[in-house]
Every structure is written in C-alpha cells, then in structure tokens.
mmCIF file of C-alpha atoms and ligand atoms in Angstrom:
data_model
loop_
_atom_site.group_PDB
_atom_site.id
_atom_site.type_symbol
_atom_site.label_atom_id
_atom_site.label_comp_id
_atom_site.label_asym_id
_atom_site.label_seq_id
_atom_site.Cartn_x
_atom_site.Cartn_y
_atom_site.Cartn_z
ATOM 1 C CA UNK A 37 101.973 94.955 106.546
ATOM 2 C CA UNK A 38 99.770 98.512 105.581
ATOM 3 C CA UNK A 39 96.604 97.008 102.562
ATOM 4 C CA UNK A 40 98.008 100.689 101.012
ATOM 5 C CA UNK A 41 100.917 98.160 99.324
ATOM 6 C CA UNK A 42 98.068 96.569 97.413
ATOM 7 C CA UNK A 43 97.425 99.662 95.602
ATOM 8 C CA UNK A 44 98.553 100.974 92.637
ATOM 9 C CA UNK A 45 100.786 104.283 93.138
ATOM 10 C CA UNK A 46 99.857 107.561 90.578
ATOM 11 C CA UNK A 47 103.394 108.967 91.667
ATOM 12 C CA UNK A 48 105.381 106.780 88.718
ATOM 13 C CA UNK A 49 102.987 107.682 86.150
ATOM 14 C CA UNK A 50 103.154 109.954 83.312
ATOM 15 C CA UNK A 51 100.454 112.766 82.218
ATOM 16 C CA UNK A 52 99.638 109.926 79.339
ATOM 17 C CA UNK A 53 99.336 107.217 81.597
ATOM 18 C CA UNK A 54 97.129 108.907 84.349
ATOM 19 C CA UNK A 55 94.874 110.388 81.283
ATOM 20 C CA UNK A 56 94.397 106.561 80.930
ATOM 21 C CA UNK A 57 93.607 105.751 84.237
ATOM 22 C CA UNK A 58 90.746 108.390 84.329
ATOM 23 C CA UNK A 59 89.465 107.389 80.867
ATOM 24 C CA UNK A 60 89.181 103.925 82.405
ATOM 25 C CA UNK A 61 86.802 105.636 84.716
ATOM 26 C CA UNK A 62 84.775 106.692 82.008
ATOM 27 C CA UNK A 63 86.129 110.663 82.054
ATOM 28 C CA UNK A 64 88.095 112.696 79.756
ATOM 29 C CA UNK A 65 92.211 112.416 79.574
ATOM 30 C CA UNK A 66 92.026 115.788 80.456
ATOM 31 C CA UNK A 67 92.004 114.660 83.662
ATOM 32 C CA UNK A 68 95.491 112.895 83.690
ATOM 33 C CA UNK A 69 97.354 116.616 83.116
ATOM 34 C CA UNK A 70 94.953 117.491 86.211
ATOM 35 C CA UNK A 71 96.279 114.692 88.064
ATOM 36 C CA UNK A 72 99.909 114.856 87.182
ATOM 37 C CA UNK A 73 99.737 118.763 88.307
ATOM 38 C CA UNK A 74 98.361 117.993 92.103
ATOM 39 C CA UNK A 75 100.920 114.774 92.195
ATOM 40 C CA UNK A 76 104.168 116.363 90.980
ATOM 41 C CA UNK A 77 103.701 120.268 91.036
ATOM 42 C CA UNK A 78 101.346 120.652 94.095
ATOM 43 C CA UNK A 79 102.641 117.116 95.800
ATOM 44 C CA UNK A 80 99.347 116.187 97.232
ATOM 45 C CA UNK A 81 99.050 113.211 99.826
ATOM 46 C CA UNK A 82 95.362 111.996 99.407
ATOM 47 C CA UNK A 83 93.324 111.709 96.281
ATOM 48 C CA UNK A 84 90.876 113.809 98.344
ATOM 49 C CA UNK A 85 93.083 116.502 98.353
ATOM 50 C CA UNK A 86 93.095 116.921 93.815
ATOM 51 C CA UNK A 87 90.140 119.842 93.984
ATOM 52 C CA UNK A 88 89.123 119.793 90.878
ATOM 53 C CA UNK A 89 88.531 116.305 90.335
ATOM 54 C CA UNK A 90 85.195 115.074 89.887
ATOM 55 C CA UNK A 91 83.439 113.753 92.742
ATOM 56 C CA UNK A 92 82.915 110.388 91.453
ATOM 57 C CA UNK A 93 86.114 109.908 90.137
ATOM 58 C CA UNK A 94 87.749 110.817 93.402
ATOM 59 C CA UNK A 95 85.340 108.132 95.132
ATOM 60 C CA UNK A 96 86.088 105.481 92.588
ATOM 61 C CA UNK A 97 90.157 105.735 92.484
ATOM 62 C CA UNK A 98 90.591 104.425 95.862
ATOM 63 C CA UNK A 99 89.534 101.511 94.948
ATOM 64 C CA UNK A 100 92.867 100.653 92.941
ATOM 65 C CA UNK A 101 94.881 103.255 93.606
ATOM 66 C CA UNK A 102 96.995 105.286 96.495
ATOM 67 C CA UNK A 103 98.942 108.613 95.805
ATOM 68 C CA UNK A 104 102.067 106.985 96.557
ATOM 69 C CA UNK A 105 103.933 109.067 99.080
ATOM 70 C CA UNK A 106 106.067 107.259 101.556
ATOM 71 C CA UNK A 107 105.953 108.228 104.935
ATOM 72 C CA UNK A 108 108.760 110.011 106.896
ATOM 73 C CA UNK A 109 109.898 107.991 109.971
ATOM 74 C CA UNK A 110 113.225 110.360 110.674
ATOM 75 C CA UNK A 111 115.115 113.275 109.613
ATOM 76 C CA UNK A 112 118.012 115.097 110.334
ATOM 77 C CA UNK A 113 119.077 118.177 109.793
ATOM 78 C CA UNK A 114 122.467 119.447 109.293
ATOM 79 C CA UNK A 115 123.771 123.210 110.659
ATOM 80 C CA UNK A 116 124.854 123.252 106.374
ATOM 81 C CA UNK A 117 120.876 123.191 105.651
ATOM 82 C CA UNK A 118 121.426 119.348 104.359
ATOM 83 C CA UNK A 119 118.317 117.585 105.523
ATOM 84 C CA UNK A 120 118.611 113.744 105.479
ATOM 85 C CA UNK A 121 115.469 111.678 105.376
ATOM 86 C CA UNK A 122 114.351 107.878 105.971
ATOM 87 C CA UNK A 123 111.634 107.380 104.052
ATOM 88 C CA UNK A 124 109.263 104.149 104.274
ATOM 89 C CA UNK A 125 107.309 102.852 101.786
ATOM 90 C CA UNK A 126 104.511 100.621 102.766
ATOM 91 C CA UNK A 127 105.520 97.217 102.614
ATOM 92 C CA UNK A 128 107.876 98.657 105.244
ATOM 93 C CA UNK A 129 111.051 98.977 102.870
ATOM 94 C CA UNK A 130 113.303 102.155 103.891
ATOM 95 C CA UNK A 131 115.738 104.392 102.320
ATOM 96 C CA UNK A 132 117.737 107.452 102.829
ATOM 97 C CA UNK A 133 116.919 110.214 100.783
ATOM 98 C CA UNK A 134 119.368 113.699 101.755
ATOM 99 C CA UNK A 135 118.316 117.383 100.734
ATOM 100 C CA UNK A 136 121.073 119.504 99.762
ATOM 101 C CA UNK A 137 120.339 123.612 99.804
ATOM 102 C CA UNK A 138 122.636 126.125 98.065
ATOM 103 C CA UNK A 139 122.566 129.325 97.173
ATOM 104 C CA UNK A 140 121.806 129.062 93.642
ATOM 105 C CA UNK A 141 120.175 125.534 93.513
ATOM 106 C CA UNK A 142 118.665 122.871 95.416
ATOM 107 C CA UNK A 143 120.041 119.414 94.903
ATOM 108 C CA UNK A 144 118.210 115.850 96.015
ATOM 109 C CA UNK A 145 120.259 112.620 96.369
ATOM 110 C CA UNK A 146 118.066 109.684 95.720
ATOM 111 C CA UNK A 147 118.498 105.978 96.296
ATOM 112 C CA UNK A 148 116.940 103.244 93.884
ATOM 113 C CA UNK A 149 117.064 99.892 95.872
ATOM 114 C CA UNK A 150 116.407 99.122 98.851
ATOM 115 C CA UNK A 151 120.159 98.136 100.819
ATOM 116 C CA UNK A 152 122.631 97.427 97.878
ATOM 117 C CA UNK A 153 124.018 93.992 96.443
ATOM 118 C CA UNK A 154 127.399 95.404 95.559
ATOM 119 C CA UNK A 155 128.937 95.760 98.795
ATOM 120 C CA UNK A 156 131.231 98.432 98.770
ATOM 121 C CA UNK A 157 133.855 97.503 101.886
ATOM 122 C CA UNK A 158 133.509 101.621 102.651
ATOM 123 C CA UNK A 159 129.796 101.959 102.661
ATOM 124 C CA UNK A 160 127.339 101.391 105.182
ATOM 125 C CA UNK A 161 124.399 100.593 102.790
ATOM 126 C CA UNK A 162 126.820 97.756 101.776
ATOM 127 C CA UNK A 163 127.001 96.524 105.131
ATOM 128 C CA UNK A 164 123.175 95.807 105.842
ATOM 129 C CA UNK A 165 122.615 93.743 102.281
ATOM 130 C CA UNK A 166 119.459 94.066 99.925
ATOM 131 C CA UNK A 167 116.117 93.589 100.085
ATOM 132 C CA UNK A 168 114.546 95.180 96.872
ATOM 133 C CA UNK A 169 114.247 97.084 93.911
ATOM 134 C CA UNK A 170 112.488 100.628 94.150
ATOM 135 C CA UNK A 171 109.821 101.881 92.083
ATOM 136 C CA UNK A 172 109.800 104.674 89.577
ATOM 137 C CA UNK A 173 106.999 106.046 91.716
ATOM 138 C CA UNK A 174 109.298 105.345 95.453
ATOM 139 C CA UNK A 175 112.526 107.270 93.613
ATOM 140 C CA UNK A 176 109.676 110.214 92.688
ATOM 141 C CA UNK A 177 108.462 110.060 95.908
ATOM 142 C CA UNK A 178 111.836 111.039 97.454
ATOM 143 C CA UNK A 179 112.486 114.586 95.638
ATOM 144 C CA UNK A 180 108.861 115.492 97.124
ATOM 145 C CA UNK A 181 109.651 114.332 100.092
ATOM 146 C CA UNK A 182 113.409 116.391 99.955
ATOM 147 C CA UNK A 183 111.380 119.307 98.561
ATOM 148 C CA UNK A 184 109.185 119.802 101.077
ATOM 149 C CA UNK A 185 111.799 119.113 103.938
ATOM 150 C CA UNK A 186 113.341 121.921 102.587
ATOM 151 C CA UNK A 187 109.937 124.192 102.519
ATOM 152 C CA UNK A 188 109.893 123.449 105.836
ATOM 153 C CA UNK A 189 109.095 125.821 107.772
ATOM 154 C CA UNK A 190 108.631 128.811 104.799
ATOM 155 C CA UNK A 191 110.481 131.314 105.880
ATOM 156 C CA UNK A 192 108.549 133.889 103.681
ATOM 157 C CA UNK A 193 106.103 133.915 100.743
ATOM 158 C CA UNK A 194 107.697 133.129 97.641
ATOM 159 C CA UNK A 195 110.602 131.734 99.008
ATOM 160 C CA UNK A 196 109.745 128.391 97.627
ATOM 161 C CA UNK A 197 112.658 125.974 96.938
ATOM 162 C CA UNK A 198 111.960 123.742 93.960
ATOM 163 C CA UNK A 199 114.574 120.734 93.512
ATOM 164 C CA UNK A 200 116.382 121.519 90.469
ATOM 165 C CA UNK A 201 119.169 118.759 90.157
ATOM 166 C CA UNK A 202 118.897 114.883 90.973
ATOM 167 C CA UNK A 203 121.837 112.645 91.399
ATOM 168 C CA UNK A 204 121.234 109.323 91.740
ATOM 169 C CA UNK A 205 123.374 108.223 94.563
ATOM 170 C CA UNK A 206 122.057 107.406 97.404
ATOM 171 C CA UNK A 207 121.288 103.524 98.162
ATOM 172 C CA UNK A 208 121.580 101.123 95.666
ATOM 173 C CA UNK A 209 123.238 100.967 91.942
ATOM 174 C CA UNK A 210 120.930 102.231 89.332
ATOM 175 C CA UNK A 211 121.861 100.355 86.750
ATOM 176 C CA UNK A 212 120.993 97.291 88.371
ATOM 177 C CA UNK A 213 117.587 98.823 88.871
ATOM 178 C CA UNK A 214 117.516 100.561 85.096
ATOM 179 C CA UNK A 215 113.794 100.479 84.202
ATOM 180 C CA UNK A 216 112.697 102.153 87.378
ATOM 181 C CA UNK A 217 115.870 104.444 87.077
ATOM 182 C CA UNK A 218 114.920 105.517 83.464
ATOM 183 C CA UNK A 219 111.834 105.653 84.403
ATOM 184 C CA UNK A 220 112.530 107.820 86.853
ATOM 185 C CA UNK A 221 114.496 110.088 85.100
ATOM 186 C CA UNK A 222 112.281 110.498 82.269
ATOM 187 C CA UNK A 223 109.238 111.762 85.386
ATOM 188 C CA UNK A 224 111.601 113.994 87.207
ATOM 189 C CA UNK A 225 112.162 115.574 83.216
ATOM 190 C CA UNK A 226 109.070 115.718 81.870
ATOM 191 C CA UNK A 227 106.289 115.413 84.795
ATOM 192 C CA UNK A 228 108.679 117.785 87.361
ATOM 193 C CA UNK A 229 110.711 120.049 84.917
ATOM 194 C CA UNK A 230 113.843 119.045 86.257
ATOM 195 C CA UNK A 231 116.135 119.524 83.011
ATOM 196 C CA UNK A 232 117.936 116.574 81.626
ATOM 197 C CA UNK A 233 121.331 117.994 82.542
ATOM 198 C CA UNK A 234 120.870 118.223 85.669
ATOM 199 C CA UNK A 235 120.210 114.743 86.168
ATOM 200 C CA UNK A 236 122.527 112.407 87.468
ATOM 201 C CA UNK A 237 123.006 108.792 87.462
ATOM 202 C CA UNK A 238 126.100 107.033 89.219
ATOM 203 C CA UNK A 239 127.041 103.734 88.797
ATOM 204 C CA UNK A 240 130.173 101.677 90.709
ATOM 205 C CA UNK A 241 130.167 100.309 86.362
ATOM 206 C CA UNK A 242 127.795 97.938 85.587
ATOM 207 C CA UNK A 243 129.387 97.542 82.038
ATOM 208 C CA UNK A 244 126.670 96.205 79.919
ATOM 209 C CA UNK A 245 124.120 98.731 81.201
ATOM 210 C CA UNK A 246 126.456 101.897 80.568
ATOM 211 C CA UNK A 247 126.398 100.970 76.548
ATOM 212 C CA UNK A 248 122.689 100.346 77.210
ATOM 213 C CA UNK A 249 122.533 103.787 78.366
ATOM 214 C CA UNK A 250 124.482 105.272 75.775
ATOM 215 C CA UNK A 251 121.987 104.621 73.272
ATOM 216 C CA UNK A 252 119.672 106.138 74.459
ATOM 217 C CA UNK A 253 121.326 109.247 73.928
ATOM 218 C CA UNK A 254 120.002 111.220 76.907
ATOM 219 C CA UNK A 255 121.798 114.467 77.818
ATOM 220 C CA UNK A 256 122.451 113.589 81.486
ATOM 221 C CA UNK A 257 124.923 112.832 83.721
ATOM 222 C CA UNK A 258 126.750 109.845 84.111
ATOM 223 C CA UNK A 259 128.977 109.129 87.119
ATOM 224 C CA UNK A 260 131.291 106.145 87.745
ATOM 225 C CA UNK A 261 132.196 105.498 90.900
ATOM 226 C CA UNK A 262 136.048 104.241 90.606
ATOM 227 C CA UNK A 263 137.438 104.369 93.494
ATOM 228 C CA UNK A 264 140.203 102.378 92.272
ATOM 229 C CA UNK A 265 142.865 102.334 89.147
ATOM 230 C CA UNK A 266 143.774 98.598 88.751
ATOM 231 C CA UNK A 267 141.658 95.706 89.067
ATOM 232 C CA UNK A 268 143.137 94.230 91.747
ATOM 233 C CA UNK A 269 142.296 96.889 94.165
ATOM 234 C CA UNK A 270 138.814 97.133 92.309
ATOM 235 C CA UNK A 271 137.849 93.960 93.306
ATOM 236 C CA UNK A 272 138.601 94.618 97.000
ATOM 237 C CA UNK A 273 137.020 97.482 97.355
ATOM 238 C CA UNK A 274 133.640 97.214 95.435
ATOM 239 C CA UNK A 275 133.309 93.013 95.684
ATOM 240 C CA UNK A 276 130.044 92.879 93.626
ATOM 241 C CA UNK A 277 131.052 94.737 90.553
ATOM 242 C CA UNK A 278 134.230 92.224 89.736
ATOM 243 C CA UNK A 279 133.086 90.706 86.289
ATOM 244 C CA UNK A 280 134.644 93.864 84.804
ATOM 245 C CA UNK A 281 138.215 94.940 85.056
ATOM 246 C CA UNK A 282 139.290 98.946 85.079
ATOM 247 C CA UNK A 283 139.973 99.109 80.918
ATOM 248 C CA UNK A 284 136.218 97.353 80.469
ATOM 249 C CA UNK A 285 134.555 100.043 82.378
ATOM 250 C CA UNK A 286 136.829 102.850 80.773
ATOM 251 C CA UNK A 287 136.252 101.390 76.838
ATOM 252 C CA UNK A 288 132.302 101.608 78.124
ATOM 253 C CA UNK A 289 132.591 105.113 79.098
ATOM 254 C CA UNK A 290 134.444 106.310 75.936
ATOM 255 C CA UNK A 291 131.747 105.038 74.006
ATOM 256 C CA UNK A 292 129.057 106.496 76.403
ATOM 257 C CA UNK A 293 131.078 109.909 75.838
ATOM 258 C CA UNK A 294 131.156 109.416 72.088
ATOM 259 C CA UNK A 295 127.346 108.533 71.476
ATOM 260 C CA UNK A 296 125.630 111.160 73.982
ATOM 261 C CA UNK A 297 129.029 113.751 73.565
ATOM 262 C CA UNK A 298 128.476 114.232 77.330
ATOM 263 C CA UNK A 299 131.778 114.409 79.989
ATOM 264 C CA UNK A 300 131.865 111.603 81.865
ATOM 265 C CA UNK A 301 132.439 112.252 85.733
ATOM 266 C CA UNK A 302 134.525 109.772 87.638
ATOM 267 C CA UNK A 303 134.407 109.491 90.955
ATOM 268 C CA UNK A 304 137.307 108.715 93.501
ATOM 269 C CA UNK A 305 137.136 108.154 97.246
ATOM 270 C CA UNK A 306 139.717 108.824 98.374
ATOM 271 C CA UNK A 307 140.426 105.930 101.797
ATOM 272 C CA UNK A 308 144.015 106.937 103.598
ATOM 273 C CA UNK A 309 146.523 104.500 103.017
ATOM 274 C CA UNK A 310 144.288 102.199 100.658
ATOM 275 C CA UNK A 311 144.203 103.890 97.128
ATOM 276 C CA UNK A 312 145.276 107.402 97.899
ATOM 277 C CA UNK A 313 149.732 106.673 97.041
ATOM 278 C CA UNK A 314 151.293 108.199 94.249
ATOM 279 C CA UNK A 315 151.406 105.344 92.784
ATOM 280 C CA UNK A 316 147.144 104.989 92.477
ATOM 281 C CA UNK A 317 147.476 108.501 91.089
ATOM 282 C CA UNK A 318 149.630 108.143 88.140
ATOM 283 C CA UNK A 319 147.964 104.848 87.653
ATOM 284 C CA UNK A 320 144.601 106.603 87.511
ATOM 285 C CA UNK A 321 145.770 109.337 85.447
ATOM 286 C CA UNK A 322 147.472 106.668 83.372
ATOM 287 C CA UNK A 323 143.959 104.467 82.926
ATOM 288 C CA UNK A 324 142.033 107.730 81.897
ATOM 289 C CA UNK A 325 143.648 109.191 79.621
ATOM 290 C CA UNK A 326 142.044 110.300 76.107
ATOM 291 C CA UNK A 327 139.019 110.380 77.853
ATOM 292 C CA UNK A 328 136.505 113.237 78.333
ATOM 293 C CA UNK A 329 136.024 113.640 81.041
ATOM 294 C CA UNK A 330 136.502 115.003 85.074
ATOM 295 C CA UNK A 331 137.534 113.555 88.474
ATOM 296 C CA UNK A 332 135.464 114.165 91.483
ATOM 297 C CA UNK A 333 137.690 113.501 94.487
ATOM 298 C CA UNK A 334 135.497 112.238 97.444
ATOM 299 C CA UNK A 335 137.085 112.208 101.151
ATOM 300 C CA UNK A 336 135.699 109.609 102.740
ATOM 301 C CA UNK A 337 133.066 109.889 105.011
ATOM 302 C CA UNK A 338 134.166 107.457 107.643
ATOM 303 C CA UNK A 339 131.111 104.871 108.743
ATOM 304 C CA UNK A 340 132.191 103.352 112.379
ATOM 305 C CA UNK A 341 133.417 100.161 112.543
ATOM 306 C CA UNK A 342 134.889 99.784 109.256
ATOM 307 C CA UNK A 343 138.299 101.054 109.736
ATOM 308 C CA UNK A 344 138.757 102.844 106.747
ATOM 309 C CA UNK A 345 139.952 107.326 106.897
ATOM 310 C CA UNK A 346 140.085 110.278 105.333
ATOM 311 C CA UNK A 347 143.841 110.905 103.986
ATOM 312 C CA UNK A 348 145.551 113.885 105.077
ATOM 313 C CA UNK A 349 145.277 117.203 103.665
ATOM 314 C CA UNK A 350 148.854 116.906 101.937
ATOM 315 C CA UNK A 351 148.085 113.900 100.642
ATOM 316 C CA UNK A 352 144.619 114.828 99.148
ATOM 317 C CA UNK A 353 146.561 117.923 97.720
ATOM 318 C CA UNK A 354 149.541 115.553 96.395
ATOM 319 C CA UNK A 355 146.801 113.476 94.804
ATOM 320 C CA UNK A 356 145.064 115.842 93.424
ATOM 321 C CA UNK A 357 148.001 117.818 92.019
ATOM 322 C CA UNK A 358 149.362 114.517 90.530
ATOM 323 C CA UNK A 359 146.347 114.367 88.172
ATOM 324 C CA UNK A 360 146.068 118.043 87.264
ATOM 325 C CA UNK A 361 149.576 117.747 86.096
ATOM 326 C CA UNK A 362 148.076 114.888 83.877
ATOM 327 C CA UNK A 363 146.016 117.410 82.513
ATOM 328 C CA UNK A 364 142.780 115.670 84.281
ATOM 329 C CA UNK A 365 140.333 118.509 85.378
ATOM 330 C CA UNK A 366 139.773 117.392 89.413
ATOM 331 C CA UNK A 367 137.190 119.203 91.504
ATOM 332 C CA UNK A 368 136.620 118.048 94.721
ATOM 333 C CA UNK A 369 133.167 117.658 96.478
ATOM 334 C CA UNK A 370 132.145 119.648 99.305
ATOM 335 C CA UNK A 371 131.648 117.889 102.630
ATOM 336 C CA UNK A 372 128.392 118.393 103.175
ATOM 337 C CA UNK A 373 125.932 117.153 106.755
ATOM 338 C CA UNK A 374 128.978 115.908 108.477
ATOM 339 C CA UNK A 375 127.087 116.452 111.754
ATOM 340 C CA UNK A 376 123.991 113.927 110.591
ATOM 341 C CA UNK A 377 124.847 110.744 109.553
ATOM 342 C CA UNK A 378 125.606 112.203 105.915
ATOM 343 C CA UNK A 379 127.471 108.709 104.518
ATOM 344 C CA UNK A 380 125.247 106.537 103.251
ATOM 345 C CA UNK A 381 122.974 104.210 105.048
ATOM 346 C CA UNK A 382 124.549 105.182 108.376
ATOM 347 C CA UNK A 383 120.703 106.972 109.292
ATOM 348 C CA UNK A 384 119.144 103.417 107.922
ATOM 349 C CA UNK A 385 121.290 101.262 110.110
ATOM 350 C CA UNK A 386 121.235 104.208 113.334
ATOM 351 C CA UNK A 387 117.183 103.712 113.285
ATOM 352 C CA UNK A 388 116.911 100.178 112.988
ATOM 353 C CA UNK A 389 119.628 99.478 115.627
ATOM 354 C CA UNK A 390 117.482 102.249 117.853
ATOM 355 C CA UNK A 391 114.749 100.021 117.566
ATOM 356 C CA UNK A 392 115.953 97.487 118.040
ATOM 357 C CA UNK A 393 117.625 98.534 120.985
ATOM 358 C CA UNK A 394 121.302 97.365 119.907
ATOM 359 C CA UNK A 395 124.056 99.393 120.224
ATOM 360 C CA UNK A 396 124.669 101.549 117.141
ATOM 361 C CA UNK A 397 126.990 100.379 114.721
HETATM 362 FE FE1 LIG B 9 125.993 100.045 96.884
HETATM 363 FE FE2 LIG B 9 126.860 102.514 96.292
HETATM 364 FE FE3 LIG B 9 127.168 101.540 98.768
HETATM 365 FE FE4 LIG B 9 128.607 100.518 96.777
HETATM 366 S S1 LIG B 9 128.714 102.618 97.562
HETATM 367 S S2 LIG B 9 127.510 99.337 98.381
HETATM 368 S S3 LIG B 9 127.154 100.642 95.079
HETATM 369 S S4 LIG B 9 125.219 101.970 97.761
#
C-alpha cells in the first residue's frame, strides 16, 4: 500500500475550503481560488507544479496533503472516439471511468463506489461485489482524467475538449454513496463550470434517498434505472434494490418531478426474452403514466458468461412503438465503444483476470 493514501486529497475541496487550508499555513485565502484554478481548470498532478504558489507554502503542503489524481493503469479506445479508463486510487481501489466525444459536447461517465452492492444479474460490476465508497475528490478525479484522455494527443491549438456533461453511471449506485455524490456534483458545478443541467445522477431507486434529493431542489438530472415494470421481475433482475416495489419508486419520482419541476428519465434495458414482451410494455406504459417524464431504451450490452441478449430489431421497434402509442416520449441510447469493453466493469474484471493470469470472464 502507496503512504500517498495517508494524505489528504485537494481534488474534493472547494475554493472556500482550500482558502482554509492555506490560511492554516499562515497565508491569505487568496490562495485557495489559486489552488482550485491549477486543480480543476489547469488539472495539475504535483503541488510543485501550482506556479504561483509561494515557496514555502508549496514545501509545507506535502506534509498533509497530495493533489489527488489517481493513476491510469489501462485504457481503451474505441474507433467511436469513446475512451474507457481504469483508474486506481492509492489504496489500490479501481474503477472504470469512459470518455464519450461528440460533435457538439463531450460527455464523462463516472462511477462512485468501488464494485457495487446491488447486483444487477446483467452487469458485470455486479458480478465482482464491493469494496468501497469513493470520494468526492476520486469521482473529480475521473472527469480530469476523461478530459485529458480526450486531449490526448491535441490535434491542434485550441482544439481543447472541456467535459461539459457528467452522468453518474458508471460503477456503483450513487445514492448509496450520496454525500460524496452531492459532493461531487456541487465541485463539478461550481469548481469546474459544468452546469447543473447537465449533470446526471442514476439510481437502480434507492427510495428514501430520491425524496432526499428532491429537496434539495437541484436542477439536474435524475435517472432511474427500471429495467423492469412489476415487482416480481424487479426483484430478479436488480436483487439488492428489493425493499421497494415498482409504485414506491414511481410515487418517489412524482414527487422528485413536482419539487425540482425537472423530467424524470427512466431507464430500460432492454434483455431478449426477459422483460422485452408486449406484455412488459403495456405494463410499463401502464406503471408510468401521469408522470413527467421520458424512457431511455438501453440494448443490452451483453457481458460473457451471463447469458442474457440484445432483443431483435423488431422487437426493440415493437417495444418501443408500444410506449409511444402510450404517449411516453422514448429515445433510445446510442451504442457507443462496442469494440472496448464498453458495459460496465467488463475492463475492471478483463485487467484483474490478466493479472492474474485466469482466463477472462
Ligand atoms: Fe450496480 Fe449499476 Fe451494475 Fe446494478 S447496474 S450492479 S446498480 S453498477
């Protein structure tokens, strides 16, 4: 285990709470905005590297404190631009944090624990258990990270890409984590200038945090992962979220929709021959109704050894067309990084079976 775990991290601290640290030191506060520009604008490594610190304040910090970048032990990059990182932190902890490059924004997915106690039956993060929390500071840590995958190599001066939208989604559930995640949130607003709407948070629907949310009365996203229309198949398929049933979760989200007057996105993998039927999509128009809000139809990504499949086209399109006829507004997300790993947790497992020399998956 790396002494750097013994330090404090300045990535996970606001302006306020750095201007602290170097009044501590005996300087000015002033100093905090100087720090919070190299850490989150510039995304410095070292303390050595914040020029116009004072000598003695850069010799002193040390002492307590580390940067708090994680250290890149593999990436992959897609033909699609999507760039998919494992990131360790270092008590040795690793996620997966994926880059996504369009041509009018640049999106970072971002994990918040380390594995995932839900276990989703689809998902390979499920599959490996869970170890930890992350820190505000670790879930920072990843957009810099994304960003400067994708600055690299600059094609040309000024062609800069700055991550501009966050969705929490990677490893983990959020809510379970929901100080770091707010935390989190509130850094990637006010520290990176990543605007609140272009936030995201999912959750599979940890009930009593979604009303915890609500007041709050932020203006971002909320996702809910669904997957499923009655409780029954709920429980199946996402086995740690079962205290809950389907009208719990949708009563939540109404009032989440009626305190922040936000549209609630809910999400729906779609696994062939599980929950894609008729049936599951009248039932799922059925449960939503009234509410504000859109369904984002995922096809499954499929993750070896777990015998789960896309549908077929027609039936995606049946589906799809079932719930538009509802009235629902559907999109569809794009299938992005096929060619690297892009589910979940599948690069996490890939480099630990690597080294350990077991076969992969
Ligand atoms: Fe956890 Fe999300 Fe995977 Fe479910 S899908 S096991 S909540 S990481």
């Amino acid at each position: 285990m790396s002494t750097d775990n013994l330090h404090t991290g300045l990535i996970g601290l606001t302006t306020e709470e750095l201007g602290a640290v170097a009044r501590a030191w005996g300087q000015q506060p002033y100093r905090g905005a100087q720090m919070a520009e190299w850490l989150y604008r510039r995304g410095v490594h070292s303390i050595e590297a914040m020029a116009n610190l004072p000598e003695d304040l850069k010799a002193s910090l040390p002492a307590t404190y580390r940067v708090g970048r994680s250290q890149c032990v593999a990436e992959r990059r897609s033909k699609d631009g999507t760039v998919k990182l494992l990131l360790q932190s270092p008590d040795g902890a690793r996620v997966e944090a994926v880059g996504l490059p369009y041509a009018d924004r640049s999106s970072c997915c971002v994990s918040t624990q380390v594995g995932c106690p839900i276990g989703c039956v689809f998902c390979a993060t499920g599959l490996s258990g869970f170890t930890r929390n992350l820190t505000a500071g670790e879930i920072v840590d990843q957009v810099l990270s994304v960003q400067e995958a994708l600055n690299r190599p600059v094609s040309e001066p000024g062609a800069i890409r700055r991550i501009d939208h966050v969705v929490f989604m990677g490893m983990g559930e959020p809510l379970l984590n929901y100080d770091a995640t707010l935390k989190a949130v509130r850094l990637l607003n006010s520290e990176m200038g990543i605007a609140m709407r272009q936030l995201t948070i999912s959750t599979v629907g940890y009930v009593p945090a979604i009303y915890r949310l609500a007041r709050e009365s932020l203006q971002l996203t909320l996702a809910v992962s669904l997957h499923a229309a009655s409780d029954e198949l709920r429980r199946r398929l996402i086995p740690g979220m079962t205290r809950w049933g389907v009208s719990d979760l949708v009563d939540a989200c109404r009032a989440y929709v009626s305190q922040t007057g936000r549209r609630i996105t809910f999400e729906y993998c779609l696994l062939d021959g599980i929950n894609d039927s008729m049936a599951d999509a009248e039932a799922l128009a059925a449960a939503l109704r009234g509410v504000n809000c859109h369904v984002n139809l995922i096809v499954h990504n499929p993750v070896a050894g777990l015998g789960f499949h896309a549908p077929p086209r027609r039936q995606l399109t049946a589906f799809r067309a079932c719930l538009e006829n509802a009235g629902i507004v559907v999109t569809q997300r794009l299938e992005r990084g096929a060619d690297i790993d892009a589910a979940c947790g599948q690069l996490r497992r890939r480099e630990a079976a690597a080294e350990a020399s077991l076969p992969e998956e």
